[in-house]
Amino acid sequence: MEYIDLTYKLKNEIPEYPGDPKTKLDYFKKADETDSSTLFKLETGLHTGTHMDSPFHYITNGKKISQLPLENFIGEASINYVESKSKEILVKNCNLKNSKEKIAIIITGWGEYFGSKKYFYENPYISNELADMIIEKNIKGIAIDTCSVDKYGENTIHKKLLENNVSESFVKSMANPSLNFNAVSNES
C-alpha cells in the first residue's frame, strides 16, 4: 500500500479558521557552544491547517482522537473527484454509491484557494443527502480539501456524521489534491 501525505506545512503564516487562534512557531532555544539542543515552542488552535475532527468536537462526552482506533485512519480509500457548479456536494456529484472502501477522499479543487478568505467563507460542503449515504455505507473516515464539511457558519453535517459514529473522524483542509490518484481510484 502506498502512503500519501495530504497535509499542509504547519508554519507561522498558515491561515486559521475565522475566530481561531493564530499559529506561533518559535525557537525556545537554539543549539550553540553552550547548549547542545534546539527546541521549538508551538502555539496553535487544533483546527488549523490539515486536521481531524473527532466526535468530541461537537458531542458532549464524545470520543477524542486519542480514544479512536488507529486503524480508523489507515486503509484503502475511494477517490472522488467532484465537479459541480453548486457549492453543495450531492450524491450525483460524488462517486461513492458503488464504493467498497471505508475511507472516502473527496477532491473539489478548493485547495487552490487555501490562504485566501474565500477558502473559509465560500467553501463547497457536503449535502444532507450525501451525508446520509455516507452513514448508510458505514464509511469510517472522510478526507476533503475544504475547510469544513459544512457551509460556513453551520455545523449540521458535522454533527450528523459524528453522532452516527460512521465517520468517527474526518480530515479537513487536505493538501496535495493535485496529486494524480487515478492509479488507486475506483472510478469507472
PDB file of C-alpha atoms in Angstrom:
ATOM      1  CA  MET A   1       0.000   0.000   0.000  1.00  0.00           C
ATOM      2  CA  GLU A   2       1.297   3.444  -0.914  1.00  0.00           C
ATOM      3  CA  TYR A   3       1.029   6.220   1.676  1.00  0.00           C
ATOM      4  CA  ILE A   4       0.466   9.809   0.569  1.00  0.00           C
ATOM      5  CA  ASP A   5       0.952  12.857   2.812  1.00  0.00           C
ATOM      6  CA  LEU A   6      -2.072  15.131   2.425  1.00  0.00           C
ATOM      7  CA  THR A   7      -1.092  17.762   4.991  1.00  0.00           C
ATOM      8  CA  TYR A   8      -0.287  21.446   4.716  1.00  0.00           C
ATOM      9  CA  LYS A   9       3.015  22.525   6.257  1.00  0.00           C
ATOM     10  CA  LEU A  10       2.459  23.990   9.723  1.00  0.00           C
ATOM     11  CA  LYS A  11       4.108  27.425   9.858  1.00  0.00           C
ATOM     12  CA  ASN A  12       3.557  30.899  11.316  1.00  0.00           C
ATOM     13  CA  GLU A  13       1.783  32.194   8.234  1.00  0.00           C
ATOM     14  CA  ILE A  14      -0.709  29.310   7.969  1.00  0.00           C
ATOM     15  CA  PRO A  15      -4.248  30.678   7.693  1.00  0.00           C
ATOM     16  CA  GLU A  16      -6.580  29.942  10.595  1.00  0.00           C
ATOM     17  CA  TYR A  17     -10.349  29.442  10.521  1.00  0.00           C
ATOM     18  CA  PRO A  18     -12.083  32.775  11.296  1.00  0.00           C
ATOM     19  CA  GLY A  19     -12.095  33.308  15.075  1.00  0.00           C
ATOM     20  CA  ASP A  20      -9.479  30.628  15.817  1.00  0.00           C
ATOM     21  CA  PRO A  21      -6.093  31.475  17.410  1.00  0.00           C
ATOM     22  CA  LYS A  22      -3.138  32.324  15.190  1.00  0.00           C
ATOM     23  CA  THR A  23      -0.277  29.841  14.943  1.00  0.00           C
ATOM     24  CA  LYS A  24       3.045  30.785  16.562  1.00  0.00           C
ATOM     25  CA  LEU A  25       6.085  28.589  15.965  1.00  0.00           C
ATOM     26  CA  ASP A  26       9.232  29.992  17.566  1.00  0.00           C
ATOM     27  CA  TYR A  27      12.590  28.839  18.813  1.00  0.00           C
ATOM     28  CA  PHE A  28      12.541  28.056  22.519  1.00  0.00           C
ATOM     29  CA  LYS A  29      16.296  27.647  22.403  1.00  0.00           C
ATOM     30  CA  LYS A  30      18.954  27.125  19.729  1.00  0.00           C
ATOM     31  CA  ALA A  31      21.923  24.811  19.880  1.00  0.00           C
ATOM     32  CA  ASP A  32      25.187  26.707  20.263  1.00  0.00           C
ATOM     33  CA  GLU A  33      28.531  26.438  22.058  1.00  0.00           C
ATOM     34  CA  THR A  34      26.803  26.345  25.467  1.00  0.00           C
ATOM     35  CA  ASP A  35      23.727  24.235  24.648  1.00  0.00           C
ATOM     36  CA  SER A  36      23.636  21.000  22.667  1.00  0.00           C
ATOM     37  CA  SER A  37      19.997  21.050  21.524  1.00  0.00           C
ATOM     38  CA  THR A  38      17.438  23.116  19.657  1.00  0.00           C
ATOM     39  CA  LEU A  39      13.831  23.215  20.803  1.00  0.00           C
ATOM     40  CA  PHE A  40      10.743  24.872  19.349  1.00  0.00           C
ATOM     41  CA  LYS A  41       7.634  26.215  21.043  1.00  0.00           C
ATOM     42  CA  LEU A  42       4.292  25.807  19.245  1.00  0.00           C
ATOM     43  CA  GLU A  43       1.023  27.623  19.981  1.00  0.00           C
ATOM     44  CA  THR A  44      -1.954  26.923  17.726  1.00  0.00           C
ATOM     45  CA  GLY A  45      -5.609  26.039  17.587  1.00  0.00           C
ATOM     46  CA  LEU A  46      -6.207  22.365  16.904  1.00  0.00           C
ATOM     47  CA  HIS A  47      -8.328  23.175  13.852  1.00  0.00           C
ATOM     48  CA  THR A  48      -5.547  24.924  11.951  1.00  0.00           C
ATOM     49  CA  GLY A  49      -4.372  23.628   8.592  1.00  0.00           C
ATOM     50  CA  THR A  50      -4.906  19.947   7.904  1.00  0.00           C
ATOM     51  CA  HIS A  51      -6.618  18.437  10.916  1.00  0.00           C
ATOM     52  CA  MET A  52      -9.012  15.733  12.099  1.00  0.00           C
ATOM     53  CA  ASP A  53     -12.310  16.151  13.879  1.00  0.00           C
ATOM     54  CA  SER A  54     -13.477  13.624  16.438  1.00  0.00           C
ATOM     55  CA  PRO A  55     -16.957  13.184  17.967  1.00  0.00           C
ATOM     56  CA  PHE A  56     -15.763  15.255  20.967  1.00  0.00           C
ATOM     57  CA  HIS A  57     -15.639  18.326  18.691  1.00  0.00           C
ATOM     58  CA  TYR A  58     -19.455  18.589  18.744  1.00  0.00           C
ATOM     59  CA  ILE A  59     -20.758  15.865  21.063  1.00  0.00           C
ATOM     60  CA  THR A  60     -20.671  16.166  24.843  1.00  0.00           C
ATOM     61  CA  ASN A  61     -18.722  13.142  26.145  1.00  0.00           C
ATOM     62  CA  GLY A  62     -17.951  12.101  22.546  1.00  0.00           C
ATOM     63  CA  LYS A  63     -14.727  10.221  21.817  1.00  0.00           C
ATOM     64  CA  LYS A  64     -11.498  12.180  21.476  1.00  0.00           C
ATOM     65  CA  ILE A  65      -8.936  11.432  18.749  1.00  0.00           C
ATOM     66  CA  SER A  66      -6.766   9.572  21.284  1.00  0.00           C
ATOM     67  CA  GLN A  67      -9.696   7.244  22.032  1.00  0.00           C
ATOM     68  CA  LEU A  68     -10.260   6.176  18.418  1.00  0.00           C
ATOM     69  CA  PRO A  69      -8.585   3.059  16.992  1.00  0.00           C
ATOM     70  CA  LEU A  70      -5.556   3.843  14.821  1.00  0.00           C
ATOM     71  CA  GLU A  71      -6.886   1.524  12.102  1.00  0.00           C
ATOM     72  CA  ASN A  72      -9.716   4.042  11.520  1.00  0.00           C
ATOM     73  CA  PHE A  73      -7.169   6.347   9.937  1.00  0.00           C
ATOM     74  CA  ILE A  74      -5.385   3.858   7.682  1.00  0.00           C
ATOM     75  CA  GLY A  75      -6.690   1.906   4.732  1.00  0.00           C
ATOM     76  CA  GLU A  76      -7.687   1.892   1.127  1.00  0.00           C
ATOM     77  CA  ALA A  77      -9.752   4.864   0.036  1.00  0.00           C
ATOM     78  CA  SER A  78     -12.113   5.711  -2.762  1.00  0.00           C
ATOM     79  CA  ILE A  79     -11.048   8.816  -4.663  1.00  0.00           C
ATOM     80  CA  ASN A  80     -13.970  11.044  -5.561  1.00  0.00           C
ATOM     81  CA  TYR A  81     -13.401  13.996  -7.862  1.00  0.00           C
ATOM     82  CA  VAL A  82     -16.315  16.414  -7.565  1.00  0.00           C
ATOM     83  CA  GLU A  83     -17.234  18.604 -10.476  1.00  0.00           C
ATOM     84  CA  SER A  84     -20.191  20.810  -9.708  1.00  0.00           C
ATOM     85  CA  LYS A  85     -21.127  24.413 -10.305  1.00  0.00           C
ATOM     86  CA  SER A  86     -23.005  24.367  -6.996  1.00  0.00           C
ATOM     87  CA  LYS A  87     -21.181  24.596  -3.644  1.00  0.00           C
ATOM     88  CA  GLU A  88     -23.414  21.797  -2.279  1.00  0.00           C
ATOM     89  CA  ILE A  89     -21.843  18.383  -2.956  1.00  0.00           C
ATOM     90  CA  LEU A  90     -24.629  15.969  -3.937  1.00  0.00           C
ATOM     91  CA  VAL A  91     -24.597  12.170  -4.293  1.00  0.00           C
ATOM     92  CA  LYS A  92     -24.718  12.541  -8.096  1.00  0.00           C
ATOM     93  CA  ASN A  93     -21.514  14.646  -7.975  1.00  0.00           C
ATOM     94  CA  CYS A  94     -19.618  12.101  -5.894  1.00  0.00           C
ATOM     95  CA  ASN A  95     -18.778   8.543  -6.981  1.00  0.00           C
ATOM     96  CA  LEU A  96     -19.453   6.874  -3.601  1.00  0.00           C
ATOM     97  CA  LYS A  97     -22.501   4.760  -4.489  1.00  0.00           C
ATOM     98  CA  ASN A  98     -20.502   1.744  -5.673  1.00  0.00           C
ATOM     99  CA  SER A  99     -17.512   2.248  -3.411  1.00  0.00           C
ATOM    100  CA  LYS A 100     -16.458  -0.640  -1.178  1.00  0.00           C
ATOM    101  CA  GLU A 101     -13.687   1.300   0.606  1.00  0.00           C
ATOM    102  CA  LYS A 102     -14.373   2.581   4.125  1.00  0.00           C
ATOM    103  CA  ILE A 103     -12.441   5.838   3.644  1.00  0.00           C
ATOM    104  CA  ALA A 104     -13.600   8.455   1.146  1.00  0.00           C
ATOM    105  CA  ILE A 105     -11.347  11.167  -0.257  1.00  0.00           C
ATOM    106  CA  ILE A 106     -13.404  13.988  -1.742  1.00  0.00           C
ATOM    107  CA  ILE A 107     -11.489  16.312  -4.048  1.00  0.00           C
ATOM    108  CA  THR A 108     -13.298  19.503  -5.050  1.00  0.00           C
ATOM    109  CA  GLY A 109     -10.318  21.540  -6.245  1.00  0.00           C
ATOM    110  CA  TRP A 110     -10.997  24.052  -3.454  1.00  0.00           C
ATOM    111  CA  GLY A 111      -7.427  23.691  -2.171  1.00  0.00           C
ATOM    112  CA  GLU A 112      -6.340  26.227  -4.780  1.00  0.00           C
ATOM    113  CA  TYR A 113      -7.962  28.899  -2.581  1.00  0.00           C
ATOM    114  CA  PHE A 114      -6.075  27.868   0.580  1.00  0.00           C
ATOM    115  CA  GLY A 115      -4.687  31.061   2.108  1.00  0.00           C
ATOM    116  CA  SER A 116      -7.484  33.306   0.868  1.00  0.00           C
ATOM    117  CA  LYS A 117     -10.595  34.492   2.733  1.00  0.00           C
ATOM    118  CA  LYS A 118     -12.701  32.829   0.049  1.00  0.00           C
ATOM    119  CA  TYR A 119     -11.338  29.456   1.231  1.00  0.00           C
ATOM    120  CA  PHE A 120     -13.178  29.755   4.569  1.00  0.00           C
ATOM    121  CA  TYR A 121     -16.292  31.720   3.626  1.00  0.00           C
ATOM    122  CA  GLU A 122     -17.375  30.179   0.290  1.00  0.00           C
ATOM    123  CA  ASN A 123     -16.307  26.528   0.573  1.00  0.00           C
ATOM    124  CA  PRO A 124     -18.059  23.576  -1.070  1.00  0.00           C
ATOM    125  CA  TYR A 125     -19.872  21.464   1.535  1.00  0.00           C
ATOM    126  CA  ILE A 126     -21.467  18.028   1.859  1.00  0.00           C
ATOM    127  CA  SER A 127     -25.236  17.867   1.317  1.00  0.00           C
ATOM    128  CA  ASN A 128     -27.607  16.132   3.746  1.00  0.00           C
ATOM    129  CA  GLU A 129     -28.270  13.564   1.004  1.00  0.00           C
ATOM    130  CA  LEU A 130     -24.563  12.715   0.684  1.00  0.00           C
ATOM    131  CA  ALA A 131     -24.108  12.642   4.476  1.00  0.00           C
ATOM    132  CA  ASP A 132     -26.993  10.135   4.702  1.00  0.00           C
ATOM    133  CA  MET A 133     -25.355   7.916   2.083  1.00  0.00           C
ATOM    134  CA  ILE A 134     -22.003   8.075   3.908  1.00  0.00           C
ATOM    135  CA  ILE A 135     -23.768   6.942   7.082  1.00  0.00           C
ATOM    136  CA  GLU A 136     -25.677   4.198   5.253  1.00  0.00           C
ATOM    137  CA  LYS A 137     -22.484   2.843   3.638  1.00  0.00           C
ATOM    138  CA  ASN A 138     -20.750   2.805   7.039  1.00  0.00           C
ATOM    139  CA  ILE A 139     -17.811   4.866   5.789  1.00  0.00           C
ATOM    140  CA  LYS A 140     -15.387   5.273   8.696  1.00  0.00           C
ATOM    141  CA  GLY A 141     -13.442   8.312   7.517  1.00  0.00           C
ATOM    142  CA  ILE A 142     -13.625  11.248   5.143  1.00  0.00           C
ATOM    143  CA  ALA A 143     -10.854  13.441   3.776  1.00  0.00           C
ATOM    144  CA  ILE A 144     -11.890  16.618   1.973  1.00  0.00           C
ATOM    145  CA  ASP A 145      -9.911  19.523   0.502  1.00  0.00           C
ATOM    146  CA  THR A 146     -12.153  22.174   2.054  1.00  0.00           C
ATOM    147  CA  CYS A 147     -12.073  23.811   5.492  1.00  0.00           C
ATOM    148  CA  SER A 148     -15.329  22.164   6.541  1.00  0.00           C
ATOM    149  CA  VAL A 149     -17.915  19.548   5.590  1.00  0.00           C
ATOM    150  CA  ASP A 150     -20.497  22.279   6.331  1.00  0.00           C
ATOM    151  CA  LYS A 151     -21.373  25.592   4.769  1.00  0.00           C
ATOM    152  CA  TYR A 152     -19.625  28.492   6.578  1.00  0.00           C
ATOM    153  CA  GLY A 153     -21.275  29.199   9.953  1.00  0.00           C
ATOM    154  CA  GLU A 154     -23.204  25.904  10.091  1.00  0.00           C
ATOM    155  CA  ASN A 155     -22.499  22.557  11.770  1.00  0.00           C
ATOM    156  CA  THR A 156     -25.403  20.266  10.772  1.00  0.00           C
ATOM    157  CA  ILE A 157     -23.302  17.864   8.681  1.00  0.00           C
ATOM    158  CA  HIS A 158     -20.504  17.747  11.280  1.00  0.00           C
ATOM    159  CA  LYS A 159     -22.999  16.708  13.940  1.00  0.00           C
ATOM    160  CA  LYS A 160     -24.849  14.239  11.722  1.00  0.00           C
ATOM    161  CA  LEU A 161     -21.667  12.386  10.759  1.00  0.00           C
ATOM    162  CA  LEU A 162     -20.081  12.459  14.207  1.00  0.00           C
ATOM    163  CA  GLU A 163     -23.270  11.476  16.072  1.00  0.00           C
ATOM    164  CA  ASN A 164     -23.629   8.388  13.893  1.00  0.00           C
ATOM    165  CA  ASN A 165     -20.050   7.211  14.588  1.00  0.00           C
ATOM    166  CA  VAL A 166     -19.981   6.144  10.968  1.00  0.00           C
ATOM    167  CA  SER A 167     -17.490   8.826  10.203  1.00  0.00           C
ATOM    168  CA  GLU A 168     -15.759   8.830  13.560  1.00  0.00           C
ATOM    169  CA  SER A 169     -13.237  11.278  12.254  1.00  0.00           C
ATOM    170  CA  PHE A 170     -12.535  13.226   9.151  1.00  0.00           C
ATOM    171  CA  VAL A 171      -9.635  15.154   7.769  1.00  0.00           C
ATOM    172  CA  LYS A 172     -10.257  18.704   6.602  1.00  0.00           C
ATOM    173  CA  SER A 173      -8.130  21.197   4.719  1.00  0.00           C
ATOM    174  CA  MET A 174      -6.417  18.342   2.900  1.00  0.00           C
ATOM    175  CA  ALA A 175      -3.382  19.406   0.862  1.00  0.00           C
ATOM    176  CA  ASN A 176      -1.913  17.967  -2.338  1.00  0.00           C
ATOM    177  CA  PRO A 177      -5.245  17.343  -4.082  1.00  0.00           C
ATOM    178  CA  SER A 178      -3.448  17.892  -7.378  1.00  0.00           C
ATOM    179  CA  LEU A 179      -1.679  14.548  -6.982  1.00  0.00           C
ATOM    180  CA  ASN A 180      -2.722  12.024  -9.612  1.00  0.00           C
ATOM    181  CA  PHE A 181      -4.808   9.494  -7.703  1.00  0.00           C
ATOM    182  CA  ASN A 182      -6.119   7.714 -10.809  1.00  0.00           C
ATOM    183  CA  ALA A 183      -3.973   4.652 -10.150  1.00  0.00           C
ATOM    184  CA  VAL A 184      -5.828   3.930  -6.912  1.00  0.00           C
ATOM    185  CA  SER A 185      -9.204   5.359  -7.837  1.00  0.00           C
ATOM    186  CA  ASN A 186     -12.382   3.281  -8.041  1.00  0.00           C
ATOM    187  CA  GLU A 187     -13.669   5.434 -10.873  1.00  0.00           C
ATOM    188  CA  SER A 188     -15.061   3.514 -13.844  1.00  0.00           C
TER     189      SER A 188
END
